[in-house]
CSV table of C-alpha atoms in Angstrom, one decimal:
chain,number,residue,atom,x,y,z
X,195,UNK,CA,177.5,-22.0,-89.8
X,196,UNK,CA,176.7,-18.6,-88.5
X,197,UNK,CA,173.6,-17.4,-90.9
X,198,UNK,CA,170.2,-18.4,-90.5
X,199,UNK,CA,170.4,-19.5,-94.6
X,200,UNK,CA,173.1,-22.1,-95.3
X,201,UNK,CA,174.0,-23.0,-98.8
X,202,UNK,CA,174.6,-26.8,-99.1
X,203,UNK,CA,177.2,-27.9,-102.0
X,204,UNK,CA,177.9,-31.8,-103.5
X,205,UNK,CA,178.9,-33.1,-106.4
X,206,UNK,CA,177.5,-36.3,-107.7
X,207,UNK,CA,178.3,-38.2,-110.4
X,208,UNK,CA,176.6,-41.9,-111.8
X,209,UNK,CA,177.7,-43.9,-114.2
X,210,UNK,CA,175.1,-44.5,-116.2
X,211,UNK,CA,174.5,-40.5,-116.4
X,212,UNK,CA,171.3,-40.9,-115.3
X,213,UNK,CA,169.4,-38.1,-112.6
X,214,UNK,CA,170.2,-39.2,-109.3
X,215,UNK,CA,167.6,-38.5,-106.2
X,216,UNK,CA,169.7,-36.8,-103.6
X,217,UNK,CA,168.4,-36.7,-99.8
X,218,UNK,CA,169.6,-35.0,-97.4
X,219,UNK,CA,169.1,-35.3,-93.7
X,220,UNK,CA,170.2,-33.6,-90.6
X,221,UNK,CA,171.2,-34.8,-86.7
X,222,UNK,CA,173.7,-33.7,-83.7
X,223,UNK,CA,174.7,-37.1,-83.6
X,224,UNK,CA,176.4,-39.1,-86.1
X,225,UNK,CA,174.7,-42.7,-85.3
X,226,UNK,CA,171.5,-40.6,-85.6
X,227,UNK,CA,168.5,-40.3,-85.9
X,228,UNK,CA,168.2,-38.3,-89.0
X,229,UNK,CA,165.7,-35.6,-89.9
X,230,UNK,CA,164.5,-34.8,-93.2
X,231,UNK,CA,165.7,-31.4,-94.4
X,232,UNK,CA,165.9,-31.9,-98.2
X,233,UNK,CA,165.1,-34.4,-101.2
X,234,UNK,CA,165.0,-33.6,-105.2
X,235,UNK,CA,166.4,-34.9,-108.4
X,236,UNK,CA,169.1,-33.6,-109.4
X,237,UNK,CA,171.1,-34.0,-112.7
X,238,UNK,CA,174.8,-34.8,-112.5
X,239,UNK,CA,177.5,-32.8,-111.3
X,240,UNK,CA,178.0,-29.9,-108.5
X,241,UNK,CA,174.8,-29.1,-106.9
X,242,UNK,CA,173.2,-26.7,-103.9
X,243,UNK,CA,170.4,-26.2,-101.7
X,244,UNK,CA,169.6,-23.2,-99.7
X,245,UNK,CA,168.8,-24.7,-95.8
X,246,UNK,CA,166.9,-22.6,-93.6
X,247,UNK,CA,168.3,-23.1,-90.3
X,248,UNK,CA,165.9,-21.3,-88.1
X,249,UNK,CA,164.2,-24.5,-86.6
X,250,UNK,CA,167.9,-26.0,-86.3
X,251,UNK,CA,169.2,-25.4,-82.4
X,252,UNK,CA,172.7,-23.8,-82.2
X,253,UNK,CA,174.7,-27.0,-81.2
X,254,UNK,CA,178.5,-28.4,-81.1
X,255,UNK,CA,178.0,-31.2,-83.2
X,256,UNK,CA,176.0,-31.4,-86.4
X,257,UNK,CA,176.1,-34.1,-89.3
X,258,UNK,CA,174.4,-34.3,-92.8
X,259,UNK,CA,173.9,-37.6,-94.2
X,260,UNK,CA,173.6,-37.7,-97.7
X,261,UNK,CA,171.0,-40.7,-99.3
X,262,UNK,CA,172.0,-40.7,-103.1
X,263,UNK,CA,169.3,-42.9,-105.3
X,264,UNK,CA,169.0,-44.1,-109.0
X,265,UNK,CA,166.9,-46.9,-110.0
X,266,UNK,CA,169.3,-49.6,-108.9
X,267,UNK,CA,171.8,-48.3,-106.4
X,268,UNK,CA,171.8,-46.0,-103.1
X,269,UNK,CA,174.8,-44.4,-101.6
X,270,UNK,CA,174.7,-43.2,-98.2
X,271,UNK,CA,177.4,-40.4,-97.0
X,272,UNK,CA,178.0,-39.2,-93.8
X,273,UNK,CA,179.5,-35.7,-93.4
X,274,UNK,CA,182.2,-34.3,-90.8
X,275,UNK,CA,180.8,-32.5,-87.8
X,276,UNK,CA,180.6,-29.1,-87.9
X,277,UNK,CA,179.3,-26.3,-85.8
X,278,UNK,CA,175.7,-24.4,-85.6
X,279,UNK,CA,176.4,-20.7,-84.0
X,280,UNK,CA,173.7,-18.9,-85.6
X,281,UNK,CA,174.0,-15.1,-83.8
X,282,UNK,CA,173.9,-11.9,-85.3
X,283,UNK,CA,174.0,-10.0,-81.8
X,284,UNK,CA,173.5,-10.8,-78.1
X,285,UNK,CA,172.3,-8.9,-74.7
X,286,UNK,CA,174.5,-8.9,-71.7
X,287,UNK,CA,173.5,-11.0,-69.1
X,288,UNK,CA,171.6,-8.1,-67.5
X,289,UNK,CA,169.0,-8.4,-70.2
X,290,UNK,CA,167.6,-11.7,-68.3
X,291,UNK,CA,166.0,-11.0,-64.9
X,292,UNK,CA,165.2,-14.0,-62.9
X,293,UNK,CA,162.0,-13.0,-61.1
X,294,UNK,CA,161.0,-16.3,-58.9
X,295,UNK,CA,163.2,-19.5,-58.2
X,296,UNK,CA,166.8,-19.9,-56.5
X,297,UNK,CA,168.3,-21.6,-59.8
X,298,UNK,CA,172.2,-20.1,-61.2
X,299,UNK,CA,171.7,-21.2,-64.5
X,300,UNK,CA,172.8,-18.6,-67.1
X,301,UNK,CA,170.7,-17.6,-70.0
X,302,UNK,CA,172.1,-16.2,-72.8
X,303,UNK,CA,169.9,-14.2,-75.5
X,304,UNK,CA,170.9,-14.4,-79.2
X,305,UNK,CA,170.0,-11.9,-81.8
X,306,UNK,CA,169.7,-14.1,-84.9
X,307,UNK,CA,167.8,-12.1,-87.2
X,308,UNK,CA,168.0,-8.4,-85.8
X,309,UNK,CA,164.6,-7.3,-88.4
X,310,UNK,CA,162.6,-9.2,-86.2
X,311,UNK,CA,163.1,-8.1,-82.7
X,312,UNK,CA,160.3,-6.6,-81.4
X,313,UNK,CA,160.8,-4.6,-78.1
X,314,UNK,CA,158.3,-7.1,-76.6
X,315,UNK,CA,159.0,-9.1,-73.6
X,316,UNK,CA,159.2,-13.2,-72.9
X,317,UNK,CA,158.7,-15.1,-69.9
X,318,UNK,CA,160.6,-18.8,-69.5
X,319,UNK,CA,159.1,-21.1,-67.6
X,320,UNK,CA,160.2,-24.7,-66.6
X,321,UNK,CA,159.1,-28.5,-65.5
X,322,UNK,CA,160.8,-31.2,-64.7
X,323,UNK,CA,159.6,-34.7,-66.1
X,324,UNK,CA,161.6,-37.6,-63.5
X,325,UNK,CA,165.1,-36.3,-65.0
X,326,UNK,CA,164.2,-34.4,-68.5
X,327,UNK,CA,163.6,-31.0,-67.9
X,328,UNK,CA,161.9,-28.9,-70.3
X,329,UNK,CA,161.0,-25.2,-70.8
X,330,UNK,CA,158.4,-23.3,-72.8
X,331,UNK,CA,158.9,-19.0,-73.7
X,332,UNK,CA,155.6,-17.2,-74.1
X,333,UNK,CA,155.3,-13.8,-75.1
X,334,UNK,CA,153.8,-11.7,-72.9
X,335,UNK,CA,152.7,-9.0,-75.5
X,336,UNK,CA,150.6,-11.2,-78.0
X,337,UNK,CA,150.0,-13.9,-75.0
X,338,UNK,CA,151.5,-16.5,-77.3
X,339,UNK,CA,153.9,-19.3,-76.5
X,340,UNK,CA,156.9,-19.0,-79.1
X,341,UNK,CA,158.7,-22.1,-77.5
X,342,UNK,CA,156.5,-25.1,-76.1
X,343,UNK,CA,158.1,-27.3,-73.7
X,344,UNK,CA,161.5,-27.8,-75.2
X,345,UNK,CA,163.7,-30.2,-73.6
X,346,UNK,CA,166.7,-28.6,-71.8
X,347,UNK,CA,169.6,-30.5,-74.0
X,348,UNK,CA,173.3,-29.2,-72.6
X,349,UNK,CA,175.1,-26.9,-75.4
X,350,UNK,CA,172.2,-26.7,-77.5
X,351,UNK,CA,170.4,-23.3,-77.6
X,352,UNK,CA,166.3,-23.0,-78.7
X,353,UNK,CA,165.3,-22.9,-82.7
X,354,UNK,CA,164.9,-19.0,-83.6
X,355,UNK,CA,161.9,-17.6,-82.6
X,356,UNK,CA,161.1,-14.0,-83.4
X,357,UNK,CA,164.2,-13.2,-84.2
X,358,UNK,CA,165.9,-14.8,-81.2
X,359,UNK,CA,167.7,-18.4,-79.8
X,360,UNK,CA,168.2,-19.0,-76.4
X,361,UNK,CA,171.0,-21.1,-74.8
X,362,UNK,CA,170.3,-22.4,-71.4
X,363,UNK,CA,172.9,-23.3,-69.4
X,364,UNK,CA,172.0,-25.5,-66.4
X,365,UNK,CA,174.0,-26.2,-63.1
X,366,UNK,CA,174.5,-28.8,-61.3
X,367,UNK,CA,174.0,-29.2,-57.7
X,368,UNK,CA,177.6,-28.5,-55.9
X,369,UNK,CA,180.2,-26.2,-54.7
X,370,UNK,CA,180.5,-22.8,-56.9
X,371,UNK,CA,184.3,-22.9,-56.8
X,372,UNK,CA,184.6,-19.5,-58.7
X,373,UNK,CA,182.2,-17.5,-56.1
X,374,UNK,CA,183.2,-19.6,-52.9
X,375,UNK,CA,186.2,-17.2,-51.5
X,376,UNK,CA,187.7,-16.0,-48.5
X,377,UNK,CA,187.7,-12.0,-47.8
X,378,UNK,CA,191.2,-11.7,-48.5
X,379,UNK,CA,192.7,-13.4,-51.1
X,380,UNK,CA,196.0,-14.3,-49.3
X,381,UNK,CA,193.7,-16.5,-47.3
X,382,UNK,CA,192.3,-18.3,-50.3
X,383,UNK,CA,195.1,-21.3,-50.4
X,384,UNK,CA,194.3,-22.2,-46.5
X,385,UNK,CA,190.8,-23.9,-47.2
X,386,UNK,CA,189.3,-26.7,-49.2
X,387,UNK,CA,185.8,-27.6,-49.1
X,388,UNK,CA,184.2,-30.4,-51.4
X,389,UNK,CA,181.8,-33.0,-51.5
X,390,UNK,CA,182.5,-37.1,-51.9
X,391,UNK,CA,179.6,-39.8,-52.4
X,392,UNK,CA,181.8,-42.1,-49.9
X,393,UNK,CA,181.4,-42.3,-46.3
X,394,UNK,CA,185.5,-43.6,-46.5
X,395,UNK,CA,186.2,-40.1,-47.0
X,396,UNK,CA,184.9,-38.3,-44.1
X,397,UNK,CA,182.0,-39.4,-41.0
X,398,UNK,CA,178.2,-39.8,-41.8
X,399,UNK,CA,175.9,-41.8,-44.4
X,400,UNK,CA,174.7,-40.9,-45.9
X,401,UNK,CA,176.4,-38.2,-48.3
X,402,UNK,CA,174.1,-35.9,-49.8
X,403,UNK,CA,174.7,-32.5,-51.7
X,404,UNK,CA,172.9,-29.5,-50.6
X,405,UNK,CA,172.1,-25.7,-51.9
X,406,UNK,CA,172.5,-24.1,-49.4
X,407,UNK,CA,175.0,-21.0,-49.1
X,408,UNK,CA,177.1,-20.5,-46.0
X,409,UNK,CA,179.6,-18.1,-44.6
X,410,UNK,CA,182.2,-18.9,-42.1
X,411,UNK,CA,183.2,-16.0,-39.6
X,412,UNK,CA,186.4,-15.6,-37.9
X,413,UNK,CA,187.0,-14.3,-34.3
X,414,UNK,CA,190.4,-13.4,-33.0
X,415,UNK,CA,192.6,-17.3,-32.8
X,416,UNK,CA,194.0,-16.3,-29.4
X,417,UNK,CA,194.1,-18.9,-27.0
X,418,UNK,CA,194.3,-19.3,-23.3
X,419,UNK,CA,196.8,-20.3,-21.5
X,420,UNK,CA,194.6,-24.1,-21.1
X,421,UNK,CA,194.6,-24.0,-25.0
X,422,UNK,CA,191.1,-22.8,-24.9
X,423,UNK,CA,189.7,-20.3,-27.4
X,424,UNK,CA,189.8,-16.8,-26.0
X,425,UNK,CA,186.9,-15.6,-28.3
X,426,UNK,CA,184.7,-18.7,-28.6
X,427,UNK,CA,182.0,-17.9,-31.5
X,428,UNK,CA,179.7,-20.6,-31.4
X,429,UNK,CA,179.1,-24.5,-30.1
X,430,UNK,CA,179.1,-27.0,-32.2
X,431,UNK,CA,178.7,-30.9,-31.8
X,432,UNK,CA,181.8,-33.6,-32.1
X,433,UNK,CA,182.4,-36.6,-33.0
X,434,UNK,CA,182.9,-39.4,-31.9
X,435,UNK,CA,182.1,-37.7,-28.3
X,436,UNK,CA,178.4,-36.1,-29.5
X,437,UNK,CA,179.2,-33.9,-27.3
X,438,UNK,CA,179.0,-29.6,-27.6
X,439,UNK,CA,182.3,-28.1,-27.8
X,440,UNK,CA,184.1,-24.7,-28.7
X,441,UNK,CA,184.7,-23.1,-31.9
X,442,UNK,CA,186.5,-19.6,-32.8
X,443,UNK,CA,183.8,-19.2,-35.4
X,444,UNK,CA,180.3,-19.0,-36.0
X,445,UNK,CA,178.8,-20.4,-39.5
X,446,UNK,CA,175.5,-19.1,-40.6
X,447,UNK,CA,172.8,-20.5,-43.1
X,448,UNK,CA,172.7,-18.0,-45.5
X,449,UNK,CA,169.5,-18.9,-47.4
X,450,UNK,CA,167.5,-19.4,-44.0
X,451,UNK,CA,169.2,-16.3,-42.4
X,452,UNK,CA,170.5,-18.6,-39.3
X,453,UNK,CA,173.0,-20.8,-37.1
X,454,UNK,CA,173.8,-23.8,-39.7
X,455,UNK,CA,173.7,-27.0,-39.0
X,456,UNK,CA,177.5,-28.9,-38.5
X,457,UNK,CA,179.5,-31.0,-37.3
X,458,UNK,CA,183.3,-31.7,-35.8
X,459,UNK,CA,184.9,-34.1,-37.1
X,460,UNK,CA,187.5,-34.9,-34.2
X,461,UNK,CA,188.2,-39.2,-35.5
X,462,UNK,CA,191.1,-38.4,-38.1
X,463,UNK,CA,193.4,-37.6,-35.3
X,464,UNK,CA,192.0,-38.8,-31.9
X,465,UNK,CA,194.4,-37.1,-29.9
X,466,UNK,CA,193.1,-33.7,-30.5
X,467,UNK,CA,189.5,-35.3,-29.6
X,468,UNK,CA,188.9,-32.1,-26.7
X,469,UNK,CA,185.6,-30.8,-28.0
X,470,UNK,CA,187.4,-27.8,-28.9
X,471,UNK,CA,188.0,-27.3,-32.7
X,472,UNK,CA,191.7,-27.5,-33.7
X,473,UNK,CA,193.2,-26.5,-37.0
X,474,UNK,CA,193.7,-29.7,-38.3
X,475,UNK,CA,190.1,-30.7,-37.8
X,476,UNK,CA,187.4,-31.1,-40.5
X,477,UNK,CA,184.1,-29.0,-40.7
X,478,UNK,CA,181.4,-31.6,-42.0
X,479,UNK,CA,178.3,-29.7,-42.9
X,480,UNK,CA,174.8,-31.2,-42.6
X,481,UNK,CA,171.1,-30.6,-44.2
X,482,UNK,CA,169.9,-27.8,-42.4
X,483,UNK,CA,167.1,-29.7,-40.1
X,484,UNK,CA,168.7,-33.1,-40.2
X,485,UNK,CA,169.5,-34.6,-36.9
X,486,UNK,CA,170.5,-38.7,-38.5
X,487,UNK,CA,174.0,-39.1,-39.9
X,488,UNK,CA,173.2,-37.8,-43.1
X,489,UNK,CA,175.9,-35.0,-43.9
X,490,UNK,CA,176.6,-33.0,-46.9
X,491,UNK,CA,180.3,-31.1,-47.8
X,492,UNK,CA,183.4,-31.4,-46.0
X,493,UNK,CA,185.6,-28.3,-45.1
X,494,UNK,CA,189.4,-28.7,-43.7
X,495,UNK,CA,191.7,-25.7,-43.6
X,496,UNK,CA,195.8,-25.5,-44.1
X,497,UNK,CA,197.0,-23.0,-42.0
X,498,UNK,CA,201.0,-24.8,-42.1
X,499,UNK,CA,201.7,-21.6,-44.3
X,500,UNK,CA,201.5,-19.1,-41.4
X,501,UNK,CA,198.7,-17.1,-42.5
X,502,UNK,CA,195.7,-17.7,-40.5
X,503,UNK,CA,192.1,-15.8,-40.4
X,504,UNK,CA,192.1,-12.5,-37.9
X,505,UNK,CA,188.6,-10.9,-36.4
X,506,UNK,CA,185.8,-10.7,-39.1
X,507,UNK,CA,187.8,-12.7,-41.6
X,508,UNK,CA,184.9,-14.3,-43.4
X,509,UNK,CA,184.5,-17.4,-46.0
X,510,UNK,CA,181.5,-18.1,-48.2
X,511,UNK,CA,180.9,-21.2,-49.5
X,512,UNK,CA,178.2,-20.9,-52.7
X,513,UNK,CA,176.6,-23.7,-54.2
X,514,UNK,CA,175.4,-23.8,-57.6
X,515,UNK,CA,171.3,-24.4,-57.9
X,516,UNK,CA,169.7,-26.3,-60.6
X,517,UNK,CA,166.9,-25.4,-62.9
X,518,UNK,CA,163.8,-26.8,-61.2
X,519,UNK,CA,160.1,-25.9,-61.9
X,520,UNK,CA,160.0,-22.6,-59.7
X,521,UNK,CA,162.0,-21.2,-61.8
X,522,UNK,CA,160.5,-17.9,-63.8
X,523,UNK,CA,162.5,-15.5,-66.5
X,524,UNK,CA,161.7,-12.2,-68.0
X,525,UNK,CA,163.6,-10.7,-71.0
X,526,UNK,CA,162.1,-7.6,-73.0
X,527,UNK,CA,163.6,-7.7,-77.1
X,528,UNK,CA,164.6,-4.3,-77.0
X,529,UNK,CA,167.7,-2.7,-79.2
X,530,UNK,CA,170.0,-2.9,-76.7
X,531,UNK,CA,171.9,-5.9,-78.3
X,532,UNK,CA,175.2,-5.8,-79.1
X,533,UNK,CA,176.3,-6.5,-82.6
X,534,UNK,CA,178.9,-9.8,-82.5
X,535,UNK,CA,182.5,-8.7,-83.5
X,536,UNK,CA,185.4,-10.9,-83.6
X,537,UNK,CA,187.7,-10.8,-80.6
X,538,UNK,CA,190.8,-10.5,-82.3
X,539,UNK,CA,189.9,-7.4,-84.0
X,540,UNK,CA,190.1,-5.4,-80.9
X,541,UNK,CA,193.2,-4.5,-78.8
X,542,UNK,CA,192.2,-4.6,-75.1
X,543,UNK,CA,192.0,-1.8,-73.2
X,544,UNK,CA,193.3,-3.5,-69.9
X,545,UNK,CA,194.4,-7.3,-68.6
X,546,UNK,CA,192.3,-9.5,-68.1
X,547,UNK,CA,192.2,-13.5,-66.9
X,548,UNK,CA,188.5,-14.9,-67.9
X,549,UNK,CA,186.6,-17.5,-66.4
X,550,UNK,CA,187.4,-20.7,-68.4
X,551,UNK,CA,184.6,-22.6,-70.4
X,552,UNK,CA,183.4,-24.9,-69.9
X,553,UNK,CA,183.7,-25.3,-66.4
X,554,UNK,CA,183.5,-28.1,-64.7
X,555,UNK,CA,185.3,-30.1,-67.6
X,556,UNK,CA,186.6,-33.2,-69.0
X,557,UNK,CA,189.5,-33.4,-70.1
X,558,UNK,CA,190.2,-30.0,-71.7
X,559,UNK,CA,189.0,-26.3,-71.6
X,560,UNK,CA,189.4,-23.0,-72.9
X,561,UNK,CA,191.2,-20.3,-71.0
X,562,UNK,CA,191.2,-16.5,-72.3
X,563,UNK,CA,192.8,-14.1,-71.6
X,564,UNK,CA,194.0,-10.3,-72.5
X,565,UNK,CA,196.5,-8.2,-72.9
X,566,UNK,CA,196.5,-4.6,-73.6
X,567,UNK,CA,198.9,-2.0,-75.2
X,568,UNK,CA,200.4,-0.3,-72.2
X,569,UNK,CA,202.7,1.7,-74.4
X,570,UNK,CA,206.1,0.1,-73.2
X,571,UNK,CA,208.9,-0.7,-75.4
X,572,UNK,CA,208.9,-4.6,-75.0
X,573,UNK,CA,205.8,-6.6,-74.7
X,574,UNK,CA,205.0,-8.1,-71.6
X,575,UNK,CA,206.4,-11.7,-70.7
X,576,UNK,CA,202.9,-13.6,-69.7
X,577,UNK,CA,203.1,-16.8,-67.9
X,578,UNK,CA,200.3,-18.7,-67.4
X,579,UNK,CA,200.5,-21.6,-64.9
X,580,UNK,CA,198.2,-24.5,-63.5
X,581,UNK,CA,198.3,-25.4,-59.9
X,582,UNK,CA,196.2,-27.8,-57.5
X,583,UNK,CA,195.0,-27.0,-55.0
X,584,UNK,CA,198.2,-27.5,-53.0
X,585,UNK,CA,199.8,-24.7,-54.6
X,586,UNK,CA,202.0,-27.3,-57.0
X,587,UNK,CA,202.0,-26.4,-60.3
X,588,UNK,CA,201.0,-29.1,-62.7
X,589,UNK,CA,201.0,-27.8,-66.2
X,590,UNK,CA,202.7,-24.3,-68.0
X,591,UNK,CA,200.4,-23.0,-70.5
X,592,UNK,CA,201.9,-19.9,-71.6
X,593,UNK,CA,205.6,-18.8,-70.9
X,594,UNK,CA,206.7,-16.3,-73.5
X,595,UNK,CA,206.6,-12.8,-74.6
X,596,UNK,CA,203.1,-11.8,-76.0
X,597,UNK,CA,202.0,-8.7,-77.6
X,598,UNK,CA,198.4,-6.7,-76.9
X,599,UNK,CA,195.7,-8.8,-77.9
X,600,UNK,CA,192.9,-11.4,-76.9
X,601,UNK,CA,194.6,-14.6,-76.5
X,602,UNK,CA,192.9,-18.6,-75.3
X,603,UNK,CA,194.6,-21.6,-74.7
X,604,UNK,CA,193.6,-25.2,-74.1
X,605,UNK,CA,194.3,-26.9,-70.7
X,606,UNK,CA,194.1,-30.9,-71.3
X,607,UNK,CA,194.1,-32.9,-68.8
X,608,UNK,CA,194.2,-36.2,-70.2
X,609,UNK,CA,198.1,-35.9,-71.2
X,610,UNK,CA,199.2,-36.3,-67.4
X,611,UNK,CA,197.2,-39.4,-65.9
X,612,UNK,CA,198.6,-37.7,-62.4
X,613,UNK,CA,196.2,-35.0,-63.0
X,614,UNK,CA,192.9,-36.2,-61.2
X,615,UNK,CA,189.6,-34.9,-60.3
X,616,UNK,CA,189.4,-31.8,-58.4
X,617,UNK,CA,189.9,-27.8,-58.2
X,618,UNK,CA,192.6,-26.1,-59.8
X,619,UNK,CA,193.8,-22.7,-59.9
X,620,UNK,CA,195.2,-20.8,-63.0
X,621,UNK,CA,197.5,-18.2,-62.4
X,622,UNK,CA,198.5,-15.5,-64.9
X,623,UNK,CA,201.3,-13.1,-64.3
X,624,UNK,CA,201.7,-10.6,-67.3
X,625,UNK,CA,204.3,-7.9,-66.4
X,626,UNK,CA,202.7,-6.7,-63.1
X,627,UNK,CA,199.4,-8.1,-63.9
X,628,UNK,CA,198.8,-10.8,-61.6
X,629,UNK,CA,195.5,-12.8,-61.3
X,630,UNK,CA,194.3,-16.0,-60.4
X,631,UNK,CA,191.1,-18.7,-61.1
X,632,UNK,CA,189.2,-21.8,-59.8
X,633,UNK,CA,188.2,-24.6,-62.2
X,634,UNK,CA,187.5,-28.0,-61.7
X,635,UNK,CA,188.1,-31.0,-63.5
X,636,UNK,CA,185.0,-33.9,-63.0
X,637,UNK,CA,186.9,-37.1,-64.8
């Protein structure tokens, strides 16, 4: 349902041809509860209501459960789910400005009723009740509050107010696999960073996630003719020694603009345990300010292919920040939306590989993709091929010709029980279009 004004069609029949009192009642969940959205009698045979859906949230999964009453008998229907995707219009992501707070939750803004907007401008704010979190939208024009501390539900966007819904889309607190990157991309297979609740896994206890940012800076991997580093960057402490050692790198905080706070994790292979970092050794970050064994994510690199990081080479690790009660929006209504239009009406004007959604998942997601007319005689062939993070492909997608247009297709990882939690990278190749994603699959 894409209109804020629904027509709702039954047929009902008794035997008795007597008027039968027809209720109907609305929920996103199909063990309920229910909420009253329409009751009359109603004479036999095909029937309609007009429902308003302006206090309905756009949502995934929507039942009506029909209550059908004479003076003896009551019979109770259940519909199939459907969709809610009220949206006239939307702003681009620009629209939003985030003006106090660290969150990376995106906000989109939905035009559902384009006579309405306004030109005036909203503010979101948040709290955070133990684990609910909730957020109220005043506008700052009339000083009124147009949303009042509406609980943050995943995949469900705000009722319509003045014209607009908004869908909230929180993070959780972890790596940002699509932001996290090297400088250059042929250095992007050689590194794996990640996080694991058990201290089995790698040193310290306990294991907490943090959000903090970091970047990782290469010097020149020379060594002396001892084995030591030739251009040490920093000091770091090892384990199990807990002693300073040498590292051809320095890692900075980003968020508090200084040295972070690591460790070297030399007990996987106590032969290399010289307090002088070796490829095959693991970077354990730490709290920044924490001097117990708590730790946070662990980063190992894979250099086996050959390519290795040269002066000024650079990773940053980003980590996704949650909503949390600092956090303060600002959007202004103005008629800068953009008027929804399907996808497949429109022939790309270059190739593209988009981010897939949702992401993380479990066990399947959406990936798009485009493909324009480049005026050649045969389409392109388009593959389009899952790997983990090893570089082993573990699923083919797409392996055809295709011809210009906006294509998705669904990656499911519950056919292949071999295919286990972690990052993944989706590769398209499309002529001479090559590009390649992160996603991550939380089973």
């Amino acid at each position: 349902l894409h209109r804020e004004r629904a027509n709702v069609h039954w047929i009902s029949e008794d035997a008795d041809n007597s008027e039968l009192t027809i209720t109907v009642e609305h929920s996103t969940d199909q063990d309920g509860p229910f909420e009253l959205i329409h009751e009359a009698t109603y004479s036999n045979g095909e029937n309609s209501f007009s429902w308003d859906l302006s206090s309905i949230p756009n949502y995934k999964t929507n039942y009506l459960r029909f209550i059908c009453k004479d003076d003896a008998n009551e019979t109770i229907f259940t519909s199939e789910a459907f969709v809610i995707n009220v949206k006239k219009g939307f702003y681009s992501s620009t629209q939003v400005e985030h003006i106090s707070g660290e969150s990376t939750a995106s906000i989109e803004l939905i035009v559902a009723d384009t006579s309405l907007i306004n030109n005036d401008t909203y503010e979101i704010t948040f709290n955070k009740e133990n684990e609910t979190k909730k957020y109220s939208v005043r506008n700052l024009n009339t000083d009124q509050i147009v949303i009042d501390n509406l609980e943050l539900i995943e995949g469900m966007s705000s009722p319509t107010f003045e014209g607009l819904r908004l869908n909230i889309v929180d993070t959780e607190m972890d790596i940002d696999y699509n932001q996290t990157h090297f400088n250059r991309e042929e250095l992007e297979p050689t590194y794996n960073v990640f996080f694991s609740e058990s201290n089995a896994d790698y040193i310290g206890n306990p294991h907490v996630k943090s959000a903090l940012d970091w970047i990782v800076v290469f010097n020149d991997l020379d060594t002396n003719s001892d084995g030591s580093w030739k251009n040490v960057g920093d000091s770091a402490l090892f384990v199990p020694s807990m002693q300073e050692g040498e590292c051809p790198f320095r890692i900075i905080d980003v968020d508090n603009n200084e040295k972070a706070n690591y460790l070297i994790d030399e007990t996987r292979n106590l032969d290399l345990a010289n307090k002088k970092w070796d490829f095959e050794e693991w970077i354990i970050f730490r709290p920044q300010g924490a001097t117990d064994a708590t730790v946070s994510y662990a980063l190992n690199f894979n250099f086996s292919s050959g390519i290795i990081p040269g002066a000024g080479d650079t990773l940053y690790i980003i980590t996704y920040n949650p909503i949390d009660s600092n956090d303060v929006y600002h959007f202004t209504a103005d008629d800068s939306y953009i008027v929804s239009v399907k996808d497949e009406a429109i022939t790309p004007k270059e190739f593209e590989l988009y981010q897939n959604y949702p992401n993380p998942f479990n066990p399947s997601t959406t990936i798009k993709y485009s493909i324009p007319d480049v005026g050649k005689e045969h389409a392109p062939f388009v593959q389009l091929v899952v790997y983990d993070i090893l570089g082993r492909g573990v699923a083919t997608l797409v392996n055809k010709q295709q011809k210009p247009g906006n294509y998705e297709v669904t990656f499911d990882a519950s056919v292949n029980r071999r295919i286990t939690s972690g990052v993944y990278i989706y590769r398209i190749q499309a002529g001479e279009f090559v590009k390649s994603r992160k996603m991550i699959l939380l089973k």
